[in-house]
């Protein structure tokens, strides 16, 4: 079982638009004005723009979800702990690029792995990457990531056995040769 976290996801604080040390009152106020901006009722009256209604609808839900966590001091404290741990992992992790990984065609998808010094592996497969928004393109002998975003991202991969982690840095320009058995 692989637990990966995309550190480039926006935090709940960024979604609402407050500092992480904001008071509950500040968060509540900022949330209320954000929710008014994104409210679907308000969007219907505006003329058709390049921004489809769906996008503001999603933002509305994201803000709502962020508030569900940050609006309650107890769940906010839990979330803060999670964030802190994620960041600590990211600092301690070694950087690995897609090109450093061994790619294996396992039929339904591609499995990427990297040797840990304990003898086990860090691993992730292409379907998991696709779920995180990094679909693969294959052209017979090599695979690359579809350049849906030009922003490099990184994913923390834990080792299968020990507590070490690596940071997989994703660059849309990376191409990886497929190992043919
Ligand atoms: Zn290990």
XYZ file of N, CA, C and O and ligand atoms in Angstrom:
725
model
N 0.849 -1.202 0.000
C 0.000 0.000 0.000
C 0.880 1.246 0.000
O 1.780 1.389 0.811
N 0.643 2.096 -0.927
C 1.482 3.287 -1.049
C 0.701 4.528 -0.633
O -0.388 4.780 -1.119
N 1.291 5.246 0.290
C 0.675 6.504 0.688
C 1.512 7.625 0.102
O 2.657 7.805 0.466
N 0.985 8.343 -0.835
C 1.754 9.443 -1.387
C 0.999 10.739 -1.173
O -0.211 10.762 -1.139
N 1.745 11.772 -1.044
C 1.104 13.060 -0.827
C 1.666 14.052 -1.815
O 2.868 14.151 -1.969
N 0.810 14.712 -2.459
C 1.250 15.715 -3.401
C 1.394 17.038 -2.664
O 0.427 17.662 -2.277
N 2.618 17.444 -2.477
C 2.858 18.655 -1.696
C 2.493 19.916 -2.462
O 2.488 20.997 -1.912
N 2.233 19.761 -3.725
C 1.908 20.947 -4.493
C 0.413 21.225 -4.509
O -0.039 22.182 -5.101
N -0.333 20.359 -3.835
C -1.748 20.649 -3.653
C -1.845 21.891 -2.767
O -1.019 22.107 -1.905
N -2.871 22.669 -2.999
C -3.066 23.835 -2.140
C -3.468 23.387 -0.749
O -4.235 22.449 -0.594
N -2.974 24.083 0.251
C -3.422 23.777 1.604
C -4.794 24.420 1.807
O -5.192 25.316 1.068
N -5.490 23.959 2.846
C -6.798 24.544 3.155
C -6.655 26.040 3.435
O -7.564 26.817 3.149
N -5.527 26.424 4.007
C -5.299 27.849 4.297
C -5.221 28.652 2.999
O -5.784 29.734 2.882
N -4.484 28.101 2.021
C -4.348 28.800 0.748
C -5.684 28.898 0.022
O -5.974 29.883 -0.641
N -6.489 27.852 0.155
C -7.789 27.854 -0.519
C -8.685 28.945 0.046
O -9.333 29.682 -0.694
N -8.697 29.073 1.365
C -9.516 30.131 1.964
C -8.845 31.492 1.805
O -9.507 32.515 1.648
N -7.510 31.485 1.812
C -6.782 32.741 1.630
C -6.387 33.411 2.937
O -6.467 34.628 3.067
N -5.980 32.592 3.906
C -5.524 33.141 5.195
C -4.142 32.595 5.536
O -3.717 31.568 5.005
N -3.444 33.281 6.430
C -2.174 32.776 6.934
C -2.425 31.592 7.855
O -3.489 31.476 8.447
N -1.378 30.749 7.974
C -1.556 29.570 8.816
C -1.654 29.910 10.297
O -2.115 29.114 11.096
N -1.206 31.123 10.666
C -1.319 31.498 12.078
C -2.534 32.403 12.333
O -2.638 33.021 13.381
N -3.425 32.451 11.364
C -4.618 33.297 11.518
C -5.478 32.814 12.688
O -5.504 31.627 13.000
N -6.180 33.768 13.321
C -7.085 33.389 14.410
C -8.339 32.750 13.819
O -8.630 32.913 12.641
N -9.093 32.047 14.673
C -10.343 31.439 14.209
C -11.275 32.499 13.621
O -11.946 32.271 12.627
N -11.258 33.689 14.263
C -12.126 34.771 13.819
C -11.729 35.256 12.417
O -12.584 35.465 11.557
N -10.417 35.394 12.189
C -9.940 35.806 10.869
C -10.324 34.780 9.805
O -10.739 35.130 8.701
N -10.147 33.505 10.157
C -10.483 32.448 9.201
C -11.973 32.512 8.871
O -12.364 32.427 7.710
N -12.788 32.712 9.909
C -14.236 32.739 9.696
C -14.628 33.890 8.770
O -15.420 33.731 7.849
N -14.038 35.054 9.004
C -14.365 36.225 8.184
C -13.940 36.026 6.729
O -14.690 36.337 5.810
N -12.700 35.535 6.550
C -12.196 35.353 5.196
C -12.997 34.284 4.464
O -13.306 34.405 3.285
N -13.357 33.236 5.202
C -14.178 32.173 4.620
C -15.514 32.746 4.141
O -15.958 32.473 3.033
N -16.125 33.587 4.978
C -17.448 34.113 4.622
C -17.396 34.983 3.368
O -18.288 34.911 2.525
N -16.340 35.778 3.222
C -16.296 36.593 2.019
C -15.920 35.747 0.795
O -16.395 35.999 -0.308
N -15.099 34.712 1.015
C -14.738 33.840 -0.102
C -15.968 33.082 -0.601
O -16.209 32.958 -1.807
N -16.769 32.612 0.343
C -17.923 31.798 -0.022
C -18.964 32.662 -0.767
O -19.654 32.195 -1.654
N -19.020 33.944 -0.420
C -19.941 34.841 -1.119
C -19.487 35.062 -2.565
O -20.289 35.110 -3.486
N -18.172 35.196 -2.743
C -17.625 35.389 -4.084
C -17.887 34.224 -5.012
O -18.131 34.403 -6.191
N -17.779 33.023 -4.432
C -17.857 31.828 -5.266
C -19.251 31.225 -5.298
O -19.464 30.207 -5.929
N -20.176 31.813 -4.577
C -21.486 31.181 -4.492
C -22.133 31.042 -5.866
O -22.181 32.001 -6.629
N -22.600 29.829 -6.198
C -23.165 29.593 -7.536
C -24.289 30.561 -7.896
O -24.395 30.977 -9.051
N -25.120 30.970 -6.926
C -26.227 31.901 -7.209
C -25.713 33.213 -7.772
O -26.330 33.825 -8.629
N -24.576 33.612 -7.244
C -24.032 34.891 -7.646
C -23.448 34.833 -9.054
O -23.452 35.807 -9.789
N -22.956 33.637 -9.398
C -22.287 33.480 -10.689
C -23.269 33.501 -11.859
O -22.942 33.927 -12.944
N -24.514 33.025 -11.624
C -25.460 32.881 -12.731
C -25.790 34.197 -13.412
O -26.066 34.234 -14.597
N -25.754 35.266 -12.631
C -26.150 36.551 -13.194
C -25.066 37.171 -14.077
O -25.354 37.976 -14.942
N -23.816 36.775 -13.818
C -22.750 37.368 -14.608
C -22.809 36.846 -16.046
O -23.206 35.724 -16.294
N -22.430 37.692 -16.997
C -22.455 37.265 -18.396
C -21.470 36.133 -18.641
O -20.558 35.914 -17.865
N -21.676 35.424 -19.727
C -20.798 34.293 -20.030
C -19.367 34.771 -20.236
O -19.105 35.645 -21.051
N -18.492 34.193 -19.482
C -17.087 34.549 -19.621
C -16.314 33.296 -20.014
O -16.891 32.243 -20.213
N -15.018 33.440 -20.110
C -14.198 32.277 -20.459
C -14.159 31.288 -19.293
O -13.810 30.138 -19.451
N -14.530 31.784 -18.110
C -14.562 30.925 -16.931
C -15.900 30.209 -16.855
O -16.906 30.825 -16.558
N -15.914 28.921 -17.112
C -17.203 28.235 -17.032
C -17.717 28.179 -15.602
O -16.937 28.232 -14.655
N -19.016 28.073 -15.498
C -19.690 28.035 -14.198
C -19.118 26.952 -13.305
O -19.007 27.100 -12.101
N -18.741 25.861 -13.952
C -18.275 24.704 -13.204
C -17.050 25.052 -12.357
O -16.897 24.568 -11.246
N -16.198 25.893 -12.899
C -14.974 26.210 -12.191
C -15.254 26.918 -10.869
O -14.676 26.571 -9.850
N -16.146 27.900 -10.918
C -16.470 28.585 -9.673
C -17.208 27.643 -8.730
O -17.056 27.731 -7.522
N -17.978 26.711 -9.315
C -18.660 25.712 -8.490
C -17.663 24.876 -7.731
O -17.827 24.582 -6.548
N -16.571 24.489 -8.410
C -15.530 23.703 -7.758
C -14.831 24.496 -6.665
O -14.529 23.964 -5.608
N -14.570 25.764 -6.959
C -13.915 26.604 -5.961
C -14.796 26.732 -4.728
O -14.303 26.697 -3.609
N -16.084 26.875 -4.977
C -17.056 26.968 -3.895
C -16.946 25.732 -2.995
O -16.865 25.833 -1.775
N -16.906 24.542 -3.631
C -16.806 23.301 -2.860
C -15.476 23.196 -2.122
O -15.426 22.722 -0.997
N -14.403 23.644 -2.780
C -13.085 23.584 -2.147
C -13.036 24.455 -0.897
O -12.505 24.050 0.130
N -13.586 25.664 -1.022
C -13.599 26.577 0.115
C -14.435 25.976 1.245
O -14.049 25.991 2.409
N -15.560 25.381 0.856
C -16.447 24.751 1.834
C -15.720 23.615 2.571
O -15.796 23.498 3.792
N -14.989 22.810 1.804
C -14.260 21.682 2.370
C -13.156 22.182 3.309
O -12.925 21.624 4.376
N -12.467 23.240 2.880
C -11.385 23.795 3.699
C -11.953 24.306 5.022
O -11.377 24.101 6.088
N -13.127 24.929 4.931
C -13.760 25.467 6.135
C -14.197 24.351 7.081
O -14.126 24.487 8.306
N -14.667 23.241 6.518
C -15.062 22.097 7.347
C -13.919 21.683 8.265
O -14.137 21.232 9.381
N -12.686 21.805 7.770
C -11.520 21.408 8.561
C -11.046 22.536 9.477
O -10.842 22.341 10.673
N -10.900 23.728 8.887
C -10.301 24.830 9.653
C -11.283 25.529 10.584
O -10.872 26.201 11.532
N -12.576 25.379 10.312
C -13.583 26.076 11.110
C -13.691 25.529 12.523
O -14.194 26.196 13.418
N -13.224 24.307 12.709
C -13.282 23.700 14.033
C -11.862 23.601 14.594
O -10.996 22.986 13.978
N -11.604 24.247 15.747
C -10.235 24.272 16.277
C -9.613 22.885 16.447
O -8.414 22.724 16.278
N -10.430 21.884 16.760
C -9.861 20.548 16.970
C -9.432 19.915 15.660
O -8.346 19.340 15.562
N -10.278 20.001 14.622
C -9.874 19.394 13.364
C -8.766 20.223 12.715
O -7.914 19.705 12.006
N -8.765 21.536 13.017
C -7.687 22.375 12.502
C -6.342 21.953 13.099
O -5.338 21.871 12.394
N -6.327 21.660 14.410
C -5.099 21.237 15.074
C -4.579 19.925 14.478
O -3.377 19.752 14.262
N -5.497 19.009 14.185
C -5.107 17.742 13.568
C -4.506 17.991 12.190
O -3.486 17.406 11.814
N -5.148 18.875 11.440
C -4.674 19.199 10.100
C -3.295 19.859 10.160
O -2.414 19.543 9.357
N -3.100 20.754 11.114
C -1.792 21.406 11.282
C -0.696 20.376 11.535
O 0.404 20.484 11.002
N -1.020 19.384 12.363
C -0.064 18.312 12.629
C 0.310 17.568 11.361
O 1.470 17.263 11.113
N -0.712 17.267 10.569
C -0.517 16.560 9.312
C 0.396 17.355 8.374
O 1.314 16.812 7.779
N 0.112 18.637 8.268
C 0.912 19.514 7.406
C 2.370 19.517 7.858
O 3.281 19.432 7.036
N 2.560 19.638 9.169
C 3.905 19.694 9.712
C 4.668 18.416 9.380
O 5.821 18.441 8.991
N 3.991 17.292 9.519
C 4.630 16.009 9.269
C 4.995 15.881 7.789
O 6.081 15.441 7.439
N 4.076 16.272 6.923
C 4.322 16.224 5.484
C 5.557 17.029 5.109
O 6.375 16.614 4.304
N 5.660 18.217 5.704
C 6.772 19.098 5.374
C 8.085 18.540 5.895
O 9.116 18.668 5.259
N 8.033 17.918 7.072
C 9.219 17.318 7.636
C 9.715 16.197 6.726
O 10.887 16.107 6.422
N 8.779 15.376 6.273
C 9.125 14.297 5.351
C 9.791 14.864 4.116
O 10.761 14.334 3.608
N 9.239 15.957 3.623
C 9.748 16.538 2.383
C 11.172 17.048 2.560
O 11.982 16.963 1.644
N 11.469 17.558 3.739
C 12.805 18.086 3.987
C 13.821 16.954 4.064
O 14.931 17.050 3.556
N 13.432 15.858 4.708
C 14.370 14.756 4.902
C 14.550 13.869 3.680
O 15.486 13.096 3.598
N 13.629 13.969 2.733
C 13.648 13.037 1.615
C 14.710 13.381 0.572
O 15.034 14.538 0.347
N 15.218 12.345 -0.060
C 16.177 12.492 -1.149
C 15.388 12.760 -2.442
O 14.309 12.223 -2.630
N 15.942 13.591 -3.318
C 15.275 13.875 -4.592
C 15.547 12.783 -5.617
O 16.681 12.383 -5.807
N 14.497 12.328 -6.267
C 14.625 11.322 -7.314
C 13.815 11.818 -8.504
O 12.718 12.330 -8.332
N 14.383 11.710 -9.697
C 13.587 12.125 -10.854
C 13.009 10.882 -11.519
O 13.428 9.760 -11.239
N 12.038 11.084 -12.370
C 11.425 9.940 -13.051
C 12.464 9.113 -13.782
O 12.398 7.895 -13.830
N 13.469 9.801 -14.352
C 14.522 9.111 -15.097
C 15.365 8.172 -14.238
O 16.012 7.270 -14.750
N 15.377 8.392 -12.923
C 16.144 7.531 -12.017
C 15.402 6.237 -11.697
O 15.957 5.328 -11.099
N 14.135 6.193 -12.042
C 13.329 5.051 -11.634
C 13.355 3.945 -12.679
O 13.507 4.196 -13.867
N 13.210 2.726 -12.216
C 13.109 1.591 -13.126
C 11.637 1.418 -13.474
O 10.783 1.388 -12.592
N 11.367 1.350 -14.763
C 9.986 1.237 -15.205
C 9.729 -0.169 -15.717
O 10.496 -0.707 -16.494
N 8.655 -0.736 -15.229
C 8.327 -2.090 -15.661
C 6.885 -2.132 -16.136
O 5.998 -1.591 -15.483
N 6.696 -2.767 -17.296
C 5.353 -2.920 -17.827
C 4.711 -4.117 -17.130
O 5.154 -5.244 -17.294
N 3.702 -3.861 -16.307
C 3.074 -4.957 -15.579
C 1.707 -5.296 -16.155
O 0.844 -5.823 -15.480
N 1.510 -4.975 -17.419
C 0.257 -5.325 -18.075
C -0.747 -4.203 -18.058
O -0.870 -3.456 -19.017
N -1.439 -4.064 -16.924
C -2.486 -3.049 -16.871
C -1.911 -1.647 -16.715
O -2.558 -0.665 -17.052
N -0.706 -1.542 -16.177
C -0.088 -0.237 -16.011
C 1.428 -0.389 -15.928
O 1.955 -1.482 -16.075
N 2.097 0.708 -15.691
C 3.537 0.678 -15.547
C 3.890 0.871 -14.087
O 3.320 1.732 -13.418
N 4.842 0.055 -13.621
C 5.259 0.222 -12.249
C 6.631 0.885 -12.226
O 7.534 0.482 -12.944
N 6.757 1.920 -11.440
C 8.015 2.618 -11.308
C 8.596 2.298 -9.943
O 7.889 2.376 -8.943
N 9.867 1.954 -9.921
C 10.467 1.677 -8.619
C 11.878 2.239 -8.521
O 12.525 2.524 -9.531
N 12.317 2.391 -7.298
C 13.635 2.947 -7.011
C 14.155 2.209 -5.788
O 13.428 2.035 -4.816
N 15.414 1.773 -5.847
C 15.981 0.999 -4.740
C 16.192 1.838 -3.500
O 16.776 2.904 -3.559
N 15.740 1.302 -2.373
C 16.047 1.920 -1.096
C 17.310 1.262 -0.581
O 17.606 0.118 -0.913
N 18.065 1.962 0.253
C 19.304 1.347 0.723
C 19.062 0.178 1.673
O 19.957 -0.600 1.962
N 17.836 0.017 2.150
C 17.543 -1.119 3.024
C 17.321 -2.404 2.220
O 17.210 -3.482 2.783
N 17.247 -2.276 0.887
C 17.040 -3.477 0.076
C 15.641 -3.569 -0.503
O 15.406 -4.265 -1.479
N 14.709 -2.839 0.090
C 13.353 -2.807 -0.459
C 13.263 -1.663 -1.483
O 14.270 -1.103 -1.887
N 12.053 -1.341 -1.895
C 11.872 -0.347 -2.939
C 10.910 0.766 -2.547
O 10.030 0.577 -1.723
N 11.093 1.880 -3.216
C 10.068 2.919 -3.273
C 9.330 2.629 -4.574
O 9.970 2.418 -5.602
N 8.037 2.607 -4.564
C 7.337 2.276 -5.805
C 6.042 3.054 -5.955
O 5.391 3.433 -4.982
N 5.700 3.271 -7.205
C 4.416 3.909 -7.524
C 4.052 3.419 -8.914
O 4.936 3.072 -9.697
N 2.783 3.321 -9.246
C 2.475 2.905 -10.612
C 1.757 4.001 -11.386
O 1.332 5.004 -10.830
N 1.669 3.770 -12.692
C 1.160 4.824 -13.561
C -0.303 5.155 -13.282
O -0.726 6.286 -13.469
N -1.068 4.170 -12.789
C -2.472 4.492 -12.515
C -2.593 5.405 -11.297
O -3.453 6.290 -11.248
N -1.692 5.200 -10.332
C -1.707 6.107 -9.174
C -1.288 7.516 -9.578
O -1.845 8.505 -9.103
N -0.278 7.577 -10.466
C 0.160 8.889 -10.946
C -0.964 9.577 -11.722
O -1.184 10.768 -11.583
N -1.674 8.787 -12.533
C -2.774 9.358 -13.316
C -3.849 9.917 -12.393
O -4.412 10.977 -12.641
N -4.121 9.179 -11.296
C -5.112 9.650 -10.331
C -4.724 10.988 -9.719
O -5.570 11.800 -9.378
N -3.405 11.181 -9.580
C -2.937 12.436 -9.004
C -2.835 13.531 -10.050
O -2.418 14.646 -9.750
N -3.195 13.198 -11.284
C -3.193 14.221 -12.328
C -1.956 14.205 -13.203
O -1.655 15.198 -13.852
N -1.226 13.084 -13.210
C -0.058 12.973 -14.085
C -0.162 11.753 -14.983
O 0.482 10.735 -14.751
N -1.007 11.846 -16.015
C -1.171 10.686 -16.889
C 0.073 10.428 -17.744
O 0.794 11.355 -18.104
N 0.292 9.171 -18.048
C 1.434 8.769 -18.865
C 1.076 8.702 -20.340
O -0.028 8.365 -20.700
N 2.075 8.979 -21.168
C 1.959 8.752 -22.595
C 2.983 7.680 -22.923
O 4.109 7.731 -22.457
N 2.598 6.715 -23.734
C 3.585 5.716 -24.130
C 3.713 5.733 -25.638
O 2.745 5.976 -26.348
N 4.932 5.520 -26.105
C 5.073 5.386 -27.556
C 5.963 4.190 -27.876
O 6.926 4.269 -28.611
N 5.635 3.064 -27.307
C 6.342 1.823 -27.619
C 7.575 1.612 -26.772
O 7.624 0.692 -25.964
N 8.570 2.463 -26.911
C 9.825 2.191 -26.216
C 10.088 3.135 -25.062
O 10.983 2.911 -24.264
N 9.329 4.200 -24.990
C 9.533 5.086 -23.848
C 8.221 5.704 -23.399
O 7.254 5.767 -24.146
N 8.218 6.134 -22.154
C 7.022 6.785 -21.639
C 7.378 8.187 -21.178
O 8.517 8.473 -20.827
N 6.415 9.051 -21.233
C 6.636 10.392 -20.708
C 5.345 10.816 -20.028
O 4.309 10.181 -20.179
N 5.420 11.867 -19.285
C 4.217 12.352 -18.627
C 3.534 13.362 -19.519
O 4.188 14.192 -20.128
N 2.249 13.262 -19.619
C 1.501 14.219 -20.417
C 1.666 15.595 -19.791
O 1.487 15.766 -18.591
N 2.033 16.540 -20.610
C 2.326 17.871 -20.076
C 1.055 18.677 -19.867
O 0.791 19.647 -20.544
N 0.241 18.240 -18.898
C -0.982 18.995 -18.616
C -0.647 20.265 -17.853
O -1.355 21.233 -17.895
N 0.466 20.205 -17.160
C 0.877 21.367 -16.396
C 2.367 21.543 -16.577
O 3.121 20.586 -16.612
N 2.804 22.776 -16.704
C 4.228 23.005 -16.905
C 4.948 23.144 -15.568
O 6.146 23.262 -15.513
N 4.175 23.118 -14.500
C 4.770 23.287 -13.184
C 5.326 21.961 -12.681
O 4.610 20.972 -12.632
N 6.596 21.912 -12.316
C 7.111 20.671 -11.746
C 6.431 20.401 -10.412
O 6.122 21.321 -9.674
N 6.193 19.134 -10.145
C 5.544 18.782 -8.889
C 6.354 17.684 -8.234
O 7.250 17.120 -8.846
N 6.060 17.406 -7.006
C 6.773 16.313 -6.372
C 5.833 15.496 -5.510
O 4.826 15.990 -5.022
N 6.176 14.236 -5.382
C 5.367 13.302 -4.609
C 6.304 12.584 -3.647
O 7.386 12.154 -4.047
N 5.914 12.477 -2.402
C 6.725 11.763 -1.423
C 6.377 10.276 -1.487
O 5.219 9.905 -1.372
N 7.407 9.449 -1.697
C 7.181 8.015 -1.731
C 7.845 7.359 -0.523
O 9.042 7.514 -0.325
N 7.083 6.636 0.273
C 7.697 5.929 1.394
C 8.276 4.599 0.919
O 7.814 4.021 -0.058
N 9.298 4.113 1.600
C 9.860 2.800 1.296
C 8.860 1.731 1.725
O 8.091 1.939 2.660
N 8.894 0.583 1.045
C 7.997 -0.506 1.396
C 8.294 -1.128 2.758
O 7.428 -1.734 3.368
N 9.537 -0.982 3.235
C 9.918 -1.644 4.492
C 10.351 -0.704 5.609
O 9.924 -0.855 6.737
N 11.230 0.241 5.270
C 11.766 1.057 6.355
C 11.081 2.425 6.386
O 10.129 2.662 5.661
N 11.596 3.316 7.204
C 10.918 4.600 7.362
C 11.468 5.683 6.426
O 11.044 6.830 6.500
N 12.405 5.319 5.558
C 12.960 6.318 4.638
C 11.948 6.693 3.559
O 11.053 5.934 3.235
N 12.154 7.890 3.013
C 11.268 8.367 1.951
C 12.105 9.051 0.878
O 13.194 9.538 1.162
N 11.590 9.074 -0.328
C 12.223 9.871 -1.373
C 11.188 10.837 -1.938
O 9.990 10.609 -1.831
N 11.700 11.906 -2.528
C 10.816 12.856 -3.171
C 10.931 12.652 -4.680
O 11.976 12.897 -5.267
N 9.861 12.176 -5.283
C 9.846 11.998 -6.734
C 9.488 13.336 -7.366
O 8.400 13.855 -7.176
N 10.460 13.887 -8.094
C 10.224 15.179 -8.729
C 9.728 14.935 -10.142
O 10.377 14.255 -10.932
N 8.554 15.440 -10.428
C 7.932 15.189 -11.720
C 8.131 16.369 -12.655
O 7.773 17.495 -12.343
N 8.748 16.071 -13.777
C 8.978 17.094 -14.775
C 8.363 16.573 -16.072
O 8.658 15.472 -16.509
N 7.485 17.367 -16.649
C 6.765 16.914 -17.839
C 7.694 16.626 -19.016
O 7.310 15.961 -19.963
N 8.928 17.111 -18.967
C 9.848 16.871 -20.084
C 10.619 15.565 -19.954
O 11.331 15.172 -20.864
N 10.507 14.912 -18.786
C 11.235 13.664 -18.587
C 10.675 12.549 -19.453
O 9.470 12.369 -19.542
N 11.579 11.807 -20.067
C 11.183 10.614 -20.803
C 11.913 9.432 -20.190
O 13.070 9.528 -19.816
N 11.197 8.317 -20.054
C 11.825 7.151 -19.440
C 11.746 5.987 -20.407
O 10.667 5.645 -20.892
N 12.874 5.338 -20.690
C 12.812 4.149 -21.540
C 12.146 3.003 -20.797
O 12.326 2.851 -19.586
N 11.356 2.219 -21.504
C 10.700 1.063 -20.886
C 11.655 -0.116 -20.944
O 12.243 -0.396 -21.981
N 11.816 -0.821 -19.835
C 12.666 -2.013 -19.823
C 11.886 -3.152 -20.452
O 10.813 -3.507 -20.001
N 12.433 -3.677 -21.490
C 11.748 -4.792 -22.153
C 12.300 -6.105 -21.640
O 13.502 -6.312 -21.609
N 11.382 -6.961 -21.188
C 11.840 -8.264 -20.676
C 11.943 -9.257 -21.831
O 11.005 -9.448 -22.531
Zn 13.915 1.166 2.893
